[in-house]
PDB file of C-alpha atoms in Angstrom:
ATOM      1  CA  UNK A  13      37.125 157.762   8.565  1.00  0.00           C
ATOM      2  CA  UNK A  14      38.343 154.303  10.849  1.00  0.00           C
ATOM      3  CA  UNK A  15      39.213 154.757  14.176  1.00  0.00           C
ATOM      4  CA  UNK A  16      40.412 151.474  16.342  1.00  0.00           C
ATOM      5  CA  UNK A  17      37.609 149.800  16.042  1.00  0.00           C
ATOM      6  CA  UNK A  18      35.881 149.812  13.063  1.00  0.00           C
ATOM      7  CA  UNK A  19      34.661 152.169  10.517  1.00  0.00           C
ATOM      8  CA  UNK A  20      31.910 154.380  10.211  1.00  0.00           C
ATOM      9  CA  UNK A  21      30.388 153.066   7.065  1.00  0.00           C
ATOM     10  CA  UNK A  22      31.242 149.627   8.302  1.00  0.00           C
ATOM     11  CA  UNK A  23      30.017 149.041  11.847  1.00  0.00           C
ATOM     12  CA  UNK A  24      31.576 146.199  13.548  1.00  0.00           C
ATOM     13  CA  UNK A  25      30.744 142.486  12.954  1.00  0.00           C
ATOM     14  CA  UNK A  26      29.340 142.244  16.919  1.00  0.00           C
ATOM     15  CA  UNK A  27      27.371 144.550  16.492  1.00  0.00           C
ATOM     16  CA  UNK A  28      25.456 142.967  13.667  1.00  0.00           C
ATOM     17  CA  UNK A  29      23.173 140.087  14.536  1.00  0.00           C
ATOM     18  CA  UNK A  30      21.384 138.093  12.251  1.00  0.00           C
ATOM     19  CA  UNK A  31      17.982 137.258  11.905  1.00  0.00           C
ATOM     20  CA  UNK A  32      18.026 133.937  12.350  1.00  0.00           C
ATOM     21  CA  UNK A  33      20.264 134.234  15.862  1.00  0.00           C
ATOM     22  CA  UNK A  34      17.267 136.982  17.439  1.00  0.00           C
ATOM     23  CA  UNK A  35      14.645 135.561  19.095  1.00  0.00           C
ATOM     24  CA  UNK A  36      11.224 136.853  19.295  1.00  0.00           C
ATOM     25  CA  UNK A  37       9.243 136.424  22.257  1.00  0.00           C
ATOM     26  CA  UNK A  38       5.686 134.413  21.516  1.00  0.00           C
ATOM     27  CA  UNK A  39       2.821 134.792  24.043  1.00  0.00           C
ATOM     28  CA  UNK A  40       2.427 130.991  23.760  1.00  0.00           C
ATOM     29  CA  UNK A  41      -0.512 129.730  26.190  1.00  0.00           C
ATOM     30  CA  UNK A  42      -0.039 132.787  28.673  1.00  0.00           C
ATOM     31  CA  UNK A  43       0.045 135.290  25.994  1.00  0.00           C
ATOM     32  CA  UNK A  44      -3.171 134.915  24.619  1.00  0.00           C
ATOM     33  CA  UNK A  45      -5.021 134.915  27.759  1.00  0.00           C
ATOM     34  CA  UNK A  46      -6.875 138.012  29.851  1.00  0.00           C
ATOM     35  CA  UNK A  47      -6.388 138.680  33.434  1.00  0.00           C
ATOM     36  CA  UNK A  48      -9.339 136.453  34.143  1.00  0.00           C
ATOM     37  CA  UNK A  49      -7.218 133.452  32.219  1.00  0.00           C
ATOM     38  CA  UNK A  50      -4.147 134.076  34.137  1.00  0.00           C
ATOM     39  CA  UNK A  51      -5.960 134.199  37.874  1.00  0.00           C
ATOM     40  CA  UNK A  52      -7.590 131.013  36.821  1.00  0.00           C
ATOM     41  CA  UNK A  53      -3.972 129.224  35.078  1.00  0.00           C
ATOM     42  CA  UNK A  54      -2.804 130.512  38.619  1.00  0.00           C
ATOM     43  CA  UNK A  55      -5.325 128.928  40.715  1.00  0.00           C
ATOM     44  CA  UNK A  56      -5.085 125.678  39.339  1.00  0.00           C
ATOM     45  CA  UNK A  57      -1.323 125.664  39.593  1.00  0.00           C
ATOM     46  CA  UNK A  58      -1.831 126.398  43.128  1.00  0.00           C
ATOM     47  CA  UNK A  59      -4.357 123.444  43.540  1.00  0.00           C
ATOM     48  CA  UNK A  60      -1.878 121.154  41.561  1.00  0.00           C
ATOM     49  CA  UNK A  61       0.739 122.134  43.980  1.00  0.00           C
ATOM     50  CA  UNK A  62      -1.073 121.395  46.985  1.00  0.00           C
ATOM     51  CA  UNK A  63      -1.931 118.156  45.698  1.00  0.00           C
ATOM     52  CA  UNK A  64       1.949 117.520  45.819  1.00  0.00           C
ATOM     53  CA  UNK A  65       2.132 118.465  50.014  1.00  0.00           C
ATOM     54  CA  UNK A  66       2.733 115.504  52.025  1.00  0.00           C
ATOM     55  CA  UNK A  67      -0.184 115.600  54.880  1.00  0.00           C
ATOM     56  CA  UNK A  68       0.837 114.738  57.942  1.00  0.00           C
ATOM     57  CA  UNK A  69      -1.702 112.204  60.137  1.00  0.00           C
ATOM     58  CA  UNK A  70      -3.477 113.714  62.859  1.00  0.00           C
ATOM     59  CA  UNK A  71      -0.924 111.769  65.525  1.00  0.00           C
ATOM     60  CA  UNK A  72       1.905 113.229  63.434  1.00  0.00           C
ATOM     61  CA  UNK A  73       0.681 116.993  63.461  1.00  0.00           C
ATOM     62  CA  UNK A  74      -0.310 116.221  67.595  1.00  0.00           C
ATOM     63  CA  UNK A  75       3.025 115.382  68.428  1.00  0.00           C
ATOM     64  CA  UNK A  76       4.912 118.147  66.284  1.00  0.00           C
ATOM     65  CA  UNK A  77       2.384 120.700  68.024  1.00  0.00           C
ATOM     66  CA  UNK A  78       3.010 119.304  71.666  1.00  0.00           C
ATOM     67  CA  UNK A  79       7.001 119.160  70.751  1.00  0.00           C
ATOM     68  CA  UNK A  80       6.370 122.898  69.916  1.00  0.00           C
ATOM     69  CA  UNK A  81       4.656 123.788  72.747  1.00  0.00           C
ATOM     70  CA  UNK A  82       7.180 122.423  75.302  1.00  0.00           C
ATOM     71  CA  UNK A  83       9.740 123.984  73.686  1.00  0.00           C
ATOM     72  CA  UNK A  84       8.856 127.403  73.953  1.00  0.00           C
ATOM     73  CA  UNK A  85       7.698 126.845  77.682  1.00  0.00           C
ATOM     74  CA  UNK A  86      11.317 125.882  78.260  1.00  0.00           C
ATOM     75  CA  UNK A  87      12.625 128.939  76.241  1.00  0.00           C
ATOM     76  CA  UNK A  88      10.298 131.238  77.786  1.00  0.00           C
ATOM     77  CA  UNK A  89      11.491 129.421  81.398  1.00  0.00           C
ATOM     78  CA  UNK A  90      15.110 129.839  80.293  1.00  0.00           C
ATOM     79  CA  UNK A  91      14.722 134.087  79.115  1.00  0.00           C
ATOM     80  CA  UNK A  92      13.144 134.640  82.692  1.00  0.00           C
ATOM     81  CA  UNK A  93      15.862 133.353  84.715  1.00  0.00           C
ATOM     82  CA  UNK A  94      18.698 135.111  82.162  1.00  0.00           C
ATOM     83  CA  UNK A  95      16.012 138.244  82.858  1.00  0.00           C
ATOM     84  CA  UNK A  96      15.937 138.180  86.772  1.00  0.00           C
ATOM     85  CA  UNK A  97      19.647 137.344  86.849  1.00  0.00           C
ATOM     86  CA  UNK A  98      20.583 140.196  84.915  1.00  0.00           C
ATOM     87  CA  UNK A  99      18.121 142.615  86.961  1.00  0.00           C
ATOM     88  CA  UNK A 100      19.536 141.504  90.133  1.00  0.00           C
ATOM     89  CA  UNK A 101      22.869 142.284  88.686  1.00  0.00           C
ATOM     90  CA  UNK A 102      22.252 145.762  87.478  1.00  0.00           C
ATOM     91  CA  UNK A 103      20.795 146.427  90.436  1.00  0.00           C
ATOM     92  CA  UNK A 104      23.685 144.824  92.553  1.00  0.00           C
ATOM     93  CA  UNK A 105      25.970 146.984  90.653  1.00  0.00           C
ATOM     94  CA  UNK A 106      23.934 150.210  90.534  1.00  0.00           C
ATOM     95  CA  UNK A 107      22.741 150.159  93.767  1.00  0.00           C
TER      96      UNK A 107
END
């Protein structure tokens, strides 16, 4: 019996893979290892990726900190004005 596709004693050539085109997953390093192994490959990649991080100098992380700082005073200046203008408002409006 064939319908469009293919038969039934002949299933269809996509279907089919070959060996050699299936890959099988190996553990490799990771595989092999127990949950104490992993935590400890994990820990050193985390040290070897700090080790990357560009420090910034104490004069460098003092000005960022005091740029910070003034910055949010003059936010937190900026809300409270938008606040009391809009409460004055409301209550201009509502009585």
């Amino acid at each position: 019996m064939t319908d469009a596709v293919g038969s039934i004693d002949m299933p269809d050539a996509e279907d089919e893979a070959p060996e050699s085109k299936k890959k099988t997953r190996k553990g490799g390093k990771r595989g092999k290892k127990g949950p104490l192994g992993r935590l400890a490959l994990f820990y050193r990649q985390i040290v070897a990726e700090l080790r990357k991080v560009v420090w910034p100098t104490r004069g460098q992380l003092t000005t960022y900190t005091s740029v910070v700082i003034v910055f949010v005073v003059v936010m937190i200046g900026l809300v409270t004005v938008i606040d009391f203008g809009f409460a004055r408002l409301v209550k201009y409006v509502f009585g």
